[in-house]
Short mmCIF file of C-alpha atoms and ligand atoms in Angstrom, two decimals:
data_model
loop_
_atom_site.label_atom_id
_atom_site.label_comp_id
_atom_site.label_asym_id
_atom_site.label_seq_id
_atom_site.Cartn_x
_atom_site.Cartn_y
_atom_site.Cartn_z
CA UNK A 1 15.32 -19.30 -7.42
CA UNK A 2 17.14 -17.05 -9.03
CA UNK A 3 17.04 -13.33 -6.95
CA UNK A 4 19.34 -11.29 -9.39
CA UNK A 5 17.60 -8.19 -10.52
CA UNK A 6 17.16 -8.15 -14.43
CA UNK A 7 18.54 -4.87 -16.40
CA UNK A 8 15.07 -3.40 -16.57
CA UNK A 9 14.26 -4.03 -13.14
CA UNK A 10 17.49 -2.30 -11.41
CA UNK A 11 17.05 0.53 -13.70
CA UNK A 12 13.77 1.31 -12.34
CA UNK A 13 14.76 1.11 -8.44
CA UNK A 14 18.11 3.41 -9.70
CA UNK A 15 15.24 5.85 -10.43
CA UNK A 16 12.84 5.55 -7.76
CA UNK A 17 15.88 5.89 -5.94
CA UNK A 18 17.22 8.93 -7.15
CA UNK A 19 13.19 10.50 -7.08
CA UNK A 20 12.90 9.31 -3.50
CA UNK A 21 16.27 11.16 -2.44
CA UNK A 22 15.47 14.22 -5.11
CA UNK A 23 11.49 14.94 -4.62
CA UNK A 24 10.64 13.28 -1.79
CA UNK A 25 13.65 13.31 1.14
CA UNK A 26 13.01 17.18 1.18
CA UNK A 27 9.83 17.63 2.04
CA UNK A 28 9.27 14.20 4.06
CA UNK A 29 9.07 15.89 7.20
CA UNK A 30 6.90 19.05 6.38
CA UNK A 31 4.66 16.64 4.29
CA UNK A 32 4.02 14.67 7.69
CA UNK A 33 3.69 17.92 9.73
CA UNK A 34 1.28 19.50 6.79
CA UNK A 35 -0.38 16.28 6.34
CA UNK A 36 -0.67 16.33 2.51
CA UNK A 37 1.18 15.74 -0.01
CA UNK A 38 1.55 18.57 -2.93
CA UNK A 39 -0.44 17.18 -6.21
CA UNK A 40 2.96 18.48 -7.84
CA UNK A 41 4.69 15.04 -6.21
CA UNK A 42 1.54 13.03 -7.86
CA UNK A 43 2.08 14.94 -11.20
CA UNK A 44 6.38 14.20 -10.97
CA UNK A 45 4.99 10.53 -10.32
CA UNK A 46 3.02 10.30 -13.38
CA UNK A 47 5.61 11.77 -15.66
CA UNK A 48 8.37 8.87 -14.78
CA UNK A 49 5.47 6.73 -15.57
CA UNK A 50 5.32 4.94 -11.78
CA UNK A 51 1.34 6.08 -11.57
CA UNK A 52 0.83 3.69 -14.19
CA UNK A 53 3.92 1.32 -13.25
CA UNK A 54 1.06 -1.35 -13.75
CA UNK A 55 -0.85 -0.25 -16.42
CA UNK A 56 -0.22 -1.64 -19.88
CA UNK A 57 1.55 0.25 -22.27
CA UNK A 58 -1.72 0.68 -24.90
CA UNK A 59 -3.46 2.29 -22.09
CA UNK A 60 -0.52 5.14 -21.85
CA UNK A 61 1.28 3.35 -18.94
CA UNK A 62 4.51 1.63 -18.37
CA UNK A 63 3.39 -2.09 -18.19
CA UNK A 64 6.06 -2.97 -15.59
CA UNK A 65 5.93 -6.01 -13.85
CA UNK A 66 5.20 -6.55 -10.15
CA UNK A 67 8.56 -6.90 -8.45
CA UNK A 68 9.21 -3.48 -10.12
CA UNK A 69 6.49 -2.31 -8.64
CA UNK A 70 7.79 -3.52 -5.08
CA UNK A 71 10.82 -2.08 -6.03
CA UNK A 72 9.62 1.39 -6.24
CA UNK A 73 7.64 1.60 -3.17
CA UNK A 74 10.21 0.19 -1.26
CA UNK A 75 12.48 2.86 -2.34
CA UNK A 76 9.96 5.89 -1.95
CA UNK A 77 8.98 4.20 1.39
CA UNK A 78 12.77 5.16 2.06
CA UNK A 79 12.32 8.98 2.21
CA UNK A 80 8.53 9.04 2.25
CA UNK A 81 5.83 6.34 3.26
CA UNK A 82 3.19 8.15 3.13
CA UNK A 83 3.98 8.77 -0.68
CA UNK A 84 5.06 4.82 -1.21
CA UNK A 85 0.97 4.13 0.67
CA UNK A 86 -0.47 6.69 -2.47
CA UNK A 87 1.59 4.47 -5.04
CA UNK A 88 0.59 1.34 -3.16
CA UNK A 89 -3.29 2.08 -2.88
CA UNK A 90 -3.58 3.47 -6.14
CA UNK A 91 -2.05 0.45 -8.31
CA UNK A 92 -3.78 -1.95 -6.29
CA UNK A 93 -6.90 -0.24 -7.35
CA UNK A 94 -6.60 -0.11 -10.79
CA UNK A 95 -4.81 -3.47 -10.86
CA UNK A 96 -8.57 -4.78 -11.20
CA UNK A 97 -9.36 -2.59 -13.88
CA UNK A 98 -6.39 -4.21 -15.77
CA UNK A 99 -7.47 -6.99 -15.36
CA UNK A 100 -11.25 -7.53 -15.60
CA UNK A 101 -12.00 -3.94 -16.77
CA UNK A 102 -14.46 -3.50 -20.25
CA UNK A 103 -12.36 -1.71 -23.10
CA UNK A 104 -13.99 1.44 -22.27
CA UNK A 105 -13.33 1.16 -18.93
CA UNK A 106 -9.58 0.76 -19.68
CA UNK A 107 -9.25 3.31 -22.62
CA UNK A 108 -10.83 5.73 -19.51
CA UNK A 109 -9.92 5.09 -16.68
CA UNK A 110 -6.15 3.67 -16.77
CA UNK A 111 -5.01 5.92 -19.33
CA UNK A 112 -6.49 8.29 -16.64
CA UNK A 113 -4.38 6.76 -13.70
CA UNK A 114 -1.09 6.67 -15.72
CA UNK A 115 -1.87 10.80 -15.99
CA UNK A 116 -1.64 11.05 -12.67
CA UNK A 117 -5.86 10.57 -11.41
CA UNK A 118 -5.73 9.18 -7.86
CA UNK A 119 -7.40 5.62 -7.46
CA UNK A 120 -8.64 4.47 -4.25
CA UNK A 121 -10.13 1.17 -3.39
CA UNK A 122 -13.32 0.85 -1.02
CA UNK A 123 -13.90 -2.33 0.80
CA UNK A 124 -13.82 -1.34 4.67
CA UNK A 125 -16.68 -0.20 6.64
CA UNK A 126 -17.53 0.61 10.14
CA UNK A 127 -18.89 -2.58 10.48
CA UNK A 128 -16.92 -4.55 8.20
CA UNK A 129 -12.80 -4.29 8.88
CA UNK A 130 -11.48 -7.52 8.98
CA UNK A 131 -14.71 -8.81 8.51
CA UNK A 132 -14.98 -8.12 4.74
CA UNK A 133 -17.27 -10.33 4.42
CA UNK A 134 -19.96 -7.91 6.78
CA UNK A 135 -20.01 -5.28 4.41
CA UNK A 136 -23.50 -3.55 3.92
CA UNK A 137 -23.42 -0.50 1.00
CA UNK A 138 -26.01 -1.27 -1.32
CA UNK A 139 -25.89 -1.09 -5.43
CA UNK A 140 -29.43 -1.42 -6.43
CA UNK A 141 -29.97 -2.04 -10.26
CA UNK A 142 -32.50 0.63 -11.31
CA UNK A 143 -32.72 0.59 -15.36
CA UNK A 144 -28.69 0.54 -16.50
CA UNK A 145 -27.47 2.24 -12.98
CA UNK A 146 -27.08 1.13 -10.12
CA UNK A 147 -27.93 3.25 -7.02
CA UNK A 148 -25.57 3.00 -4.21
CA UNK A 149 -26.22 3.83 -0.72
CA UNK A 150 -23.65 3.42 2.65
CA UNK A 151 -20.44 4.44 4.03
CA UNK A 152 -17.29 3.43 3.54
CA UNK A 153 -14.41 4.45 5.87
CA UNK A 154 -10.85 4.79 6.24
CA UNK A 155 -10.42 4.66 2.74
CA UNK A 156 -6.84 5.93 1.06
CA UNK A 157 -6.21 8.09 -1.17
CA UNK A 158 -9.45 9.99 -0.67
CA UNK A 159 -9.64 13.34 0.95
CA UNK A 160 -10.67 16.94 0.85
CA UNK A 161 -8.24 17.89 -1.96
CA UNK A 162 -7.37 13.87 -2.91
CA UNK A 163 -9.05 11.32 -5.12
CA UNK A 164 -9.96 10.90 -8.35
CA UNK A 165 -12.11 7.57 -8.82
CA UNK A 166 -12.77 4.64 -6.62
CA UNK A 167 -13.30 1.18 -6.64
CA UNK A 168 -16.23 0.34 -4.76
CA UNK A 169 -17.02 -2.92 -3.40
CA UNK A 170 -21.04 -3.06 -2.59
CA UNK A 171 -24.05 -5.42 -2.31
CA UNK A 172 -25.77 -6.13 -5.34
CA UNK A 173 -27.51 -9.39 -4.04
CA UNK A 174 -27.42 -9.49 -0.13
CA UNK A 175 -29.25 -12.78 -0.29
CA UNK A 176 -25.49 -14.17 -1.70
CA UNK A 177 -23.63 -12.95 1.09
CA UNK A 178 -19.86 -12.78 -0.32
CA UNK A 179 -21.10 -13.95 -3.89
CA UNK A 180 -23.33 -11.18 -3.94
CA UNK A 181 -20.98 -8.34 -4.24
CA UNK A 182 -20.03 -6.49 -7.21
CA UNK A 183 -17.02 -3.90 -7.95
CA UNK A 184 -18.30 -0.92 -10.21
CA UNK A 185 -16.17 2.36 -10.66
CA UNK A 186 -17.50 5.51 -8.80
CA UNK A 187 -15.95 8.97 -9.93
CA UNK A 188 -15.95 11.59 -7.73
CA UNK A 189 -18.12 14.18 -7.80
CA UNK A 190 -21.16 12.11 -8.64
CA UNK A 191 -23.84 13.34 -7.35
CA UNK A 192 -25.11 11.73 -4.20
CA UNK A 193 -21.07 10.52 -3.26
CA UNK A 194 -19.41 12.84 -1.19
CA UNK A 195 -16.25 12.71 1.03
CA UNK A 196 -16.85 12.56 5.03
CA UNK A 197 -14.58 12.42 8.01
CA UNK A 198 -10.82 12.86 6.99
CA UNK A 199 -9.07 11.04 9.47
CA UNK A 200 -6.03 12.32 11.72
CA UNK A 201 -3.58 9.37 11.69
CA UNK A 202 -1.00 8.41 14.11
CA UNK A 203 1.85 8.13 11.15
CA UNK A 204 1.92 7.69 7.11
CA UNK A 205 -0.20 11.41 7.92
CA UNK A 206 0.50 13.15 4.11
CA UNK A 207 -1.34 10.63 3.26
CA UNK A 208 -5.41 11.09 2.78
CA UNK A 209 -7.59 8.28 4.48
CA UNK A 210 -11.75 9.36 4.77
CA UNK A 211 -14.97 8.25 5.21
CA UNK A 212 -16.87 8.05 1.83
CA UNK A 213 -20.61 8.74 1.90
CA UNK A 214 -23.04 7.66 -0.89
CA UNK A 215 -26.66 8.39 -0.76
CA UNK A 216 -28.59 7.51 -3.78
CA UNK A 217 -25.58 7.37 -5.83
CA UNK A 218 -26.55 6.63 -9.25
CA UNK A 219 -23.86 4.93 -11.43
CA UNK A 220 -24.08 3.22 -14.84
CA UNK A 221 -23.83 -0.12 -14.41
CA UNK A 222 -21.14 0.05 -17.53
CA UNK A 223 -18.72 0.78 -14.82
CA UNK A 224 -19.42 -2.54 -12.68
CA UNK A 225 -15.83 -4.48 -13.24
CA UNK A 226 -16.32 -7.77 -14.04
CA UNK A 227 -19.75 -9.79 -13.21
CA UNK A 228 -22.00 -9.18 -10.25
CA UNK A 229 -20.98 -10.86 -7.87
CA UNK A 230 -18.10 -11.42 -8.98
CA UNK A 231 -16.50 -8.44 -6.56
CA UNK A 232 -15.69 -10.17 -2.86
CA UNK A 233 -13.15 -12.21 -5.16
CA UNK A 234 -11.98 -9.30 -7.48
CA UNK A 235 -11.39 -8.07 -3.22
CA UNK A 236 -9.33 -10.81 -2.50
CA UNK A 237 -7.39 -10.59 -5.86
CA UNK A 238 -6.66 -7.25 -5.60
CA UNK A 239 -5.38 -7.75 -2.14
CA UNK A 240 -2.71 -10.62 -2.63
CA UNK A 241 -1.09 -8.10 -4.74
CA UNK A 242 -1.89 -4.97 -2.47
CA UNK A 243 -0.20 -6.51 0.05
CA UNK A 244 2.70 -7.34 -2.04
CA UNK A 245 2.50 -3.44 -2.01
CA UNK A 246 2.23 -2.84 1.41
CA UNK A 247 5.02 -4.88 2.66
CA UNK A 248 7.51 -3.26 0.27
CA UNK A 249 6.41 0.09 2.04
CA UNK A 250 7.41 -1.94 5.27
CA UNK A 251 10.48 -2.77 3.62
CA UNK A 252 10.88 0.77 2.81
CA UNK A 253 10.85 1.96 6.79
CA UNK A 254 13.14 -1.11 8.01
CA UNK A 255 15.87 0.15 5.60
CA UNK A 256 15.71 3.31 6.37
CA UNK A 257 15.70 2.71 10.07
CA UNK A 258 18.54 0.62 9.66
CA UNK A 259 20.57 3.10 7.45
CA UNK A 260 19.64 5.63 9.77
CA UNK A 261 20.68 3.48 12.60
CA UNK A 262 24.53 2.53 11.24
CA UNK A 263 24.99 6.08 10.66
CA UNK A 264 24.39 7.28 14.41
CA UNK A 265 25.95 4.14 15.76
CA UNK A 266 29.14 5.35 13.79
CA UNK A 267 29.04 9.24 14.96
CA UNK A 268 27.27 8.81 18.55
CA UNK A 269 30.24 9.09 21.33
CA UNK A 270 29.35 7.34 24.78
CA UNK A 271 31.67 6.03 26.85
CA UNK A 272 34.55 7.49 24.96
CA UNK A 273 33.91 5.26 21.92
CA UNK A 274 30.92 5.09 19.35
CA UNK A 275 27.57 3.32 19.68
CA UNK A 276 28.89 0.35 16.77
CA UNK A 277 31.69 -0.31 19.16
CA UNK A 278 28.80 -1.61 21.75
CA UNK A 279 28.36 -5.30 21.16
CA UNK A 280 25.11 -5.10 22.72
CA UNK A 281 23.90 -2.59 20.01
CA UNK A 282 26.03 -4.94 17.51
CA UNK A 283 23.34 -7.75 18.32
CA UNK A 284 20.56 -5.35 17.63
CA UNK A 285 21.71 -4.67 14.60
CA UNK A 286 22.45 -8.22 13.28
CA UNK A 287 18.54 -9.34 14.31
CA UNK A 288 17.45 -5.92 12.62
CA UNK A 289 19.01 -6.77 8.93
CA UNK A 290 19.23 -10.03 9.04
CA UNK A 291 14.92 -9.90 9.41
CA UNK A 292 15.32 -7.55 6.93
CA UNK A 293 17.22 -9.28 4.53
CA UNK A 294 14.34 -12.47 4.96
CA UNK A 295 11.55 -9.87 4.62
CA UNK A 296 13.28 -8.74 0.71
CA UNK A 297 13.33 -12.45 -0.04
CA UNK A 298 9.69 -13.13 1.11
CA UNK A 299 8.43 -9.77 -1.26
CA UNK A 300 10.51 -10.98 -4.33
CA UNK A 301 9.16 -14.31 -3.91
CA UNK A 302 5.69 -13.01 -4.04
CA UNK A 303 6.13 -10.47 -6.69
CA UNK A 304 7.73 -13.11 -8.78
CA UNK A 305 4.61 -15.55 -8.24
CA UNK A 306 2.13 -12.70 -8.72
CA UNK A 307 4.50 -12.43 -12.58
CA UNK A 308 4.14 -15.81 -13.09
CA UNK A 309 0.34 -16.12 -12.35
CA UNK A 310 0.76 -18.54 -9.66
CA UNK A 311 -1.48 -18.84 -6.95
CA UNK A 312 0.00 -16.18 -4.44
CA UNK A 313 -2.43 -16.13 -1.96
CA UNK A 314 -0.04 -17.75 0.68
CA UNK A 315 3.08 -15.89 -0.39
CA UNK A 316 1.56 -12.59 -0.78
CA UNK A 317 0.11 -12.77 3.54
CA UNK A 318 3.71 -14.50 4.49
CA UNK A 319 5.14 -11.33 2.91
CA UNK A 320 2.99 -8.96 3.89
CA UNK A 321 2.91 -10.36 7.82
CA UNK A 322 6.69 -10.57 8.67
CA UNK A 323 7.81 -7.82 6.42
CA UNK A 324 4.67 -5.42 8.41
CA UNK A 325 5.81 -6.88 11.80
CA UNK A 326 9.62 -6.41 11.10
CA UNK A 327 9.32 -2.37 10.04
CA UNK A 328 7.66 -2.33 13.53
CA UNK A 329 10.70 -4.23 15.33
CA UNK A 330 13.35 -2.14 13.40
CA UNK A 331 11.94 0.77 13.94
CA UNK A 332 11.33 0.43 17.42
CA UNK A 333 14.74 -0.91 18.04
CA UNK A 334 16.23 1.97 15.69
CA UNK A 335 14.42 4.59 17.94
CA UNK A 336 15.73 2.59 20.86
CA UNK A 337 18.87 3.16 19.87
CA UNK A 338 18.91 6.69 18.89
CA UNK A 339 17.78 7.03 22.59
CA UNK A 340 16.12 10.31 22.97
CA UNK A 341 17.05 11.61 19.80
CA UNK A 342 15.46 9.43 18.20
CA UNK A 343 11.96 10.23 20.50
CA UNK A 344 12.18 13.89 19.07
CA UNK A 345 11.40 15.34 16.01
CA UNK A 346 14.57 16.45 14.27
CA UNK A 347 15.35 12.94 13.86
CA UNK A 348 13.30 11.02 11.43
CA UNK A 349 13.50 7.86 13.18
CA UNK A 350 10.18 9.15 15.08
CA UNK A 351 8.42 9.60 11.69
CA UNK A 352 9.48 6.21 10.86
CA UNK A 353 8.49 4.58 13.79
CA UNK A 354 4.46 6.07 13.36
CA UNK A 355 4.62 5.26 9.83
CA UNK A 356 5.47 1.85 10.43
CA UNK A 357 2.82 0.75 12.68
CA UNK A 358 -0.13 0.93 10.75
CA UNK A 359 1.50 -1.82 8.30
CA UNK A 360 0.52 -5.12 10.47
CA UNK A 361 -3.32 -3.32 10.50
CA UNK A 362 -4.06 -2.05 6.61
CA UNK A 363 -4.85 -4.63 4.18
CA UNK A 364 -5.29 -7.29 6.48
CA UNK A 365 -4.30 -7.13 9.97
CA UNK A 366 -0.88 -8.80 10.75
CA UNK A 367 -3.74 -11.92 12.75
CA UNK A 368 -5.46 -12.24 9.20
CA UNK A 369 -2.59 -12.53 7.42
CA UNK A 370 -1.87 -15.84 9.91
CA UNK A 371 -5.35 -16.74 9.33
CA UNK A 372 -5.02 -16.76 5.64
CA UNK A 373 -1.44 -18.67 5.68
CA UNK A 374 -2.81 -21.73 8.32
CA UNK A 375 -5.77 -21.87 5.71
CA UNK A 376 -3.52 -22.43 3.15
CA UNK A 377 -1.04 -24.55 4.61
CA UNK A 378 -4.39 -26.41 5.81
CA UNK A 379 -5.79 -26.90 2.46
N1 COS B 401 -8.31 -14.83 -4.21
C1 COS B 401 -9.43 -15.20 -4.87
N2 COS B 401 -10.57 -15.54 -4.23
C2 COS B 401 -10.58 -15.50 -2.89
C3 COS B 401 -9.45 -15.14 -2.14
C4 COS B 401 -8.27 -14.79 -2.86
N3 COS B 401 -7.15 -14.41 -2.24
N4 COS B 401 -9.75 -15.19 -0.84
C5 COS B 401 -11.03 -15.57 -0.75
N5 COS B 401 -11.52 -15.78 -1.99
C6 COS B 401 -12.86 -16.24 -2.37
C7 COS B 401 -13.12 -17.62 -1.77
O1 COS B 401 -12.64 -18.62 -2.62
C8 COS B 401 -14.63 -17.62 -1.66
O2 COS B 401 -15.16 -17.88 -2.94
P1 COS B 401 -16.48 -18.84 -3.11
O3 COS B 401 -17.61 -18.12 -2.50
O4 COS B 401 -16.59 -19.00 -4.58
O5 COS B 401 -16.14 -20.12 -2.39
C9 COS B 401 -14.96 -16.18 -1.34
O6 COS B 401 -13.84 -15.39 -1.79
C10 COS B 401 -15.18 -15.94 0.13
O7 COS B 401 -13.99 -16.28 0.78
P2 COS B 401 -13.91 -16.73 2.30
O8 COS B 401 -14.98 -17.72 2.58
O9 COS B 401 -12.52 -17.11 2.57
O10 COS B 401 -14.29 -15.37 3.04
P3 COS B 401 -14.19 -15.00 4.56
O11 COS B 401 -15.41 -14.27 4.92
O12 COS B 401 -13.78 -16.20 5.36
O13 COS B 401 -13.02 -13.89 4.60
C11 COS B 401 -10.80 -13.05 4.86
C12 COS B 401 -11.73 -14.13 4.28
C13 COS B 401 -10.80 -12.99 6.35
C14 COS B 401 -9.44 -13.51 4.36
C15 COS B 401 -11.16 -11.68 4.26
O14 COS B 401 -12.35 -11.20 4.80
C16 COS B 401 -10.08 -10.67 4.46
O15 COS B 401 -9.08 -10.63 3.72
N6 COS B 401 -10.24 -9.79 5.47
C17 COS B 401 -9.35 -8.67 5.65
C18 COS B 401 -9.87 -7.52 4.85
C19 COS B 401 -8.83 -6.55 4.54
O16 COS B 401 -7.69 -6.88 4.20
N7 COS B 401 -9.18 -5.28 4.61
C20 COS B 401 -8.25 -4.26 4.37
C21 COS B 401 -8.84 -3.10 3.68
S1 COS B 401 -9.29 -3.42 2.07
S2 COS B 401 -8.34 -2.14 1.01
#
C-alpha cells in the first residue's frame, strides 16, 4: 500500500493546517473555558468548503474524499478538538444523506450543510448507549408524517445556540427490533422537538452535546432517508466512517501532545541539563510516536477502504480503538512529563488530556470497538 499523500490531498491538510494555527490556536483555550464555539469559526469553516468536505460538488460542496477528511480533523484536532468533534459529527451525519438521501433531500439539506447548517446525528438514549440496538423513540406513520415521540441524549452538535438539523434514528416497527428502525431528517424548531439538558463535559467542552426532546413531533415522512427500516444499518454505516472521524481527532491530540512534549523536553532544565537529555523520558517518547505513527497508518488504511467501497467495518473499529486509546496514553504521559505544569492551566497539555478521554467512549466505546473486530475476525 502505497501511503504517499496525492497533490490534492496534501494541499488540503496545508490548509487545515494553516486554519487550525490561524482561527483556531487563538481562541482554543477561551473556547474551552467559554464552552462554545463562535458560529463565526462554523461560518470560516464553510467558506474553505470543509463543512461540506463530503458533500458532492452539485450539492455546493467540495466532494473530497475520506482520507481528506481525516486529514482535516486531525489537523484542527491539533489546536482545537472540540472544533475537529463539530467537523467530525456533522459529516458523519450528512454522510447518509449523500448517500441514501431523495433529490430533494440533497438539493436541501447538503447544499444547506456545505453553508455552514450544523448536522447532528441521534442514535443514543438513556437507555440505549452501547446498546443501540435498545433504542425506544417512536415515529408513528399518521397520513404522510410521522409523529415522533422520546428522548435522545448526549447528542453533538446540538445545544442552546447550536444545531441546525438532525438525523434521527427511531422506531417505526418495534415488532422488528433493529430492522424496524428508520432514519428521517428532523429540523429544528419543529414544533413538538425541543432541546433539553446541555451537558457540562469533562473535556472537548466548546463543543455542544444535549438531550433532545420530541413530543408529538410531526415530520413528513419525505424526510425518512432511505426505507423504513432500513435505519439501524444506515447507523452502522454512518458509524464505520464516523469513527474514521473520531480517531483522526485522537490523532489530532497525540500530535499535539507529542509536539508539545519535544518542545518542553528541549527548554525544561533539571539536573543542570534538559528533560530530552533524560533517557528515561527518551523511552517515553519513542512508545509515544512510535503508537502514533501505527495509529496514522491504521486511519489511512481505513479512509482509503471507506474510498474504495470496501467493507470497512473491521478497519474503521481497529482505527478508531488504538488511535482513541493512544491520545489517552500520550496525553497522559505528555502531562506526566510536563510534571505540574502540565496539571495547570497555562499549559495546554491539561486541555488535551480532558479532550482526549472521551475518544475510547463516543461512537462506540473503546470494548465495542473489540467486540466489533473479534466479530469480524470471527466471521
Ligand atoms: N454496516 C452495515 N450493517 C451493519 C453494521 C455495519 N457496520 N453493523 C451491523 N449491521 C447490521 C447487521 O448486519 C444486522 O443486519 P440484519 O438485521 O439485516 O442481519 C443489523 O445491523 C443488526 O446488527 P447486529 O445484530 O450486529 O446488532 P447488535 O445489536 O449486535 O449491535 C453493535 C451491534 C454493538 C456493534 C452496535 O449496537 C453498536 O455499534 N453499538 C455502539 C453504538 C455507538 O457507537 N453509539 C455511539 C453514538 S452514535 S452517534
Amino acid at each position: 500500500m502505497n501511503f504517499q499523500l496525492t497533490e490534492t490531498q496534501e494541499m488540503i491538510q496545508n490548509l487545515a493546517r494553516d486554519f487550525a494555527e490561524k482561527e483556531l490556536a487563538p481562541l482554543a483555550s477561551v473556547m474551552d473555558k467559554s464552552g462554545s464555539i463562535p458560529h463565526v469559526i462554523i461560518e470560516k469553516l464553510a467558506e474553505i468548503g470543509f463543512m461540506g468536505i463530503n458533500v458532492p460538488e452539485e450539492y455546493g460542496g467540495s466532494g473530497l474524499d475520506m482520507v481528506c477528511k481525516a486529514l482535516v480533523i486531525s489537523e484542527l484536532a491539533k489546536k482545537c478538538a472540540s472544533t475537529a468533534e463539530v467537523l467530525s459529527v456533522h459529516t458523519m451525519a450528512i454522510d447518509a444523506i449523500i448517500r441514501l438521501g431523495t433529490e430533494e433531500q440533497k438539493q436541501k439539506y447538503l447544499s444547506a450543510a456545505a453553508q455552514g447548517k450544523i448536522a447532528a446525528f441521534a442514535l443514543t438514549e438513556p437507555g440505549a448507549g452501547s446498546d443501540a440496538s435498545a433504542a425506544k423513540t417512536r415515529a408513528v406513520a399518521d397520513g404522510d408524517e410521522y409523529v415522533i415521540n422520546g428522548t435522545k441524549c448526549f447528542i453533538s452538535n446540538m445545544g442552546p445556540d447550536e444545531g441546525d438539523f438532525v438525523v434521527l434514528i427511531a422506531l417505526t416497527d418495534p415488532s422488528k427490533g433493529t430492522r424496524g428502525m428508520s432514519a428521517i431528517i428532523v429540523d429544528r424548531g419543529t414544533p413538538g422537538f425541543t432541546i433539553g439538558k446541555t451537558e457540562d463535559k469533562m473535556g472537548i467542552r466548546a463543543a455542544a452535546v444535549s438531550e433532545l426532546v420530541f413530543e408529538d413531533c410531526r415530520v413528513p415522512q419525505a424526510n425518512r432517508i432511505g426505507e423504513e427500516g432500513q435505519g439501524f444499518k444506515i447507523a452502522m454505516q454512518a458509524l464505520d466512517g464516523g469513527r474514521v472521524g473520531m480517531a483522526s481527532q485522537a490523532l489530532g491530540i497525540a500530535d499535539a501532545a507529542i509536539e508539545a512534549t519535544v518542545n518542553y523536553m528541549k527548554e525544561r532544565v533539571q539536573f543542570g541539563q534538559p528533560l530530552a537529555k533524560l533517557q528515561g523520558l527518551q523511552w517515553y517518547l519513542a512508545d509515544m510516536t512510535t503508537r502514533t505513527e501505527a495509529a496514522r497508518a491504521l486511519i489511512y488504511e481505513a479512509a482509503d477502504t471507506l474510498d474504495r467501497h470496501l467493507p470497512a467495518t473491521k478497519i474503521a473499529a481497529m482505527c478508531k480503538y488504538f488511535a482513541a486509546e493512544n491520545a489517552v496514553y500520550v496525553a497522559n504521559k505528555a502531562l506526566q512529563i510536563h510534571g505540574g505544569y502540565g496539571y495547570m492551566t497555562d499549559y495546554p497539555i491539561e486541555r488535551m488530556y480532558r479532550d482526549a478521554r472521551i475518544v475510547p467512549i463516543y461512537e462506540g466505546t473503546s470494548e465495542i470497538q473489540k467486540n466489533i473486530i473479534a466479530r469480524e475476525v470471527l466471521k
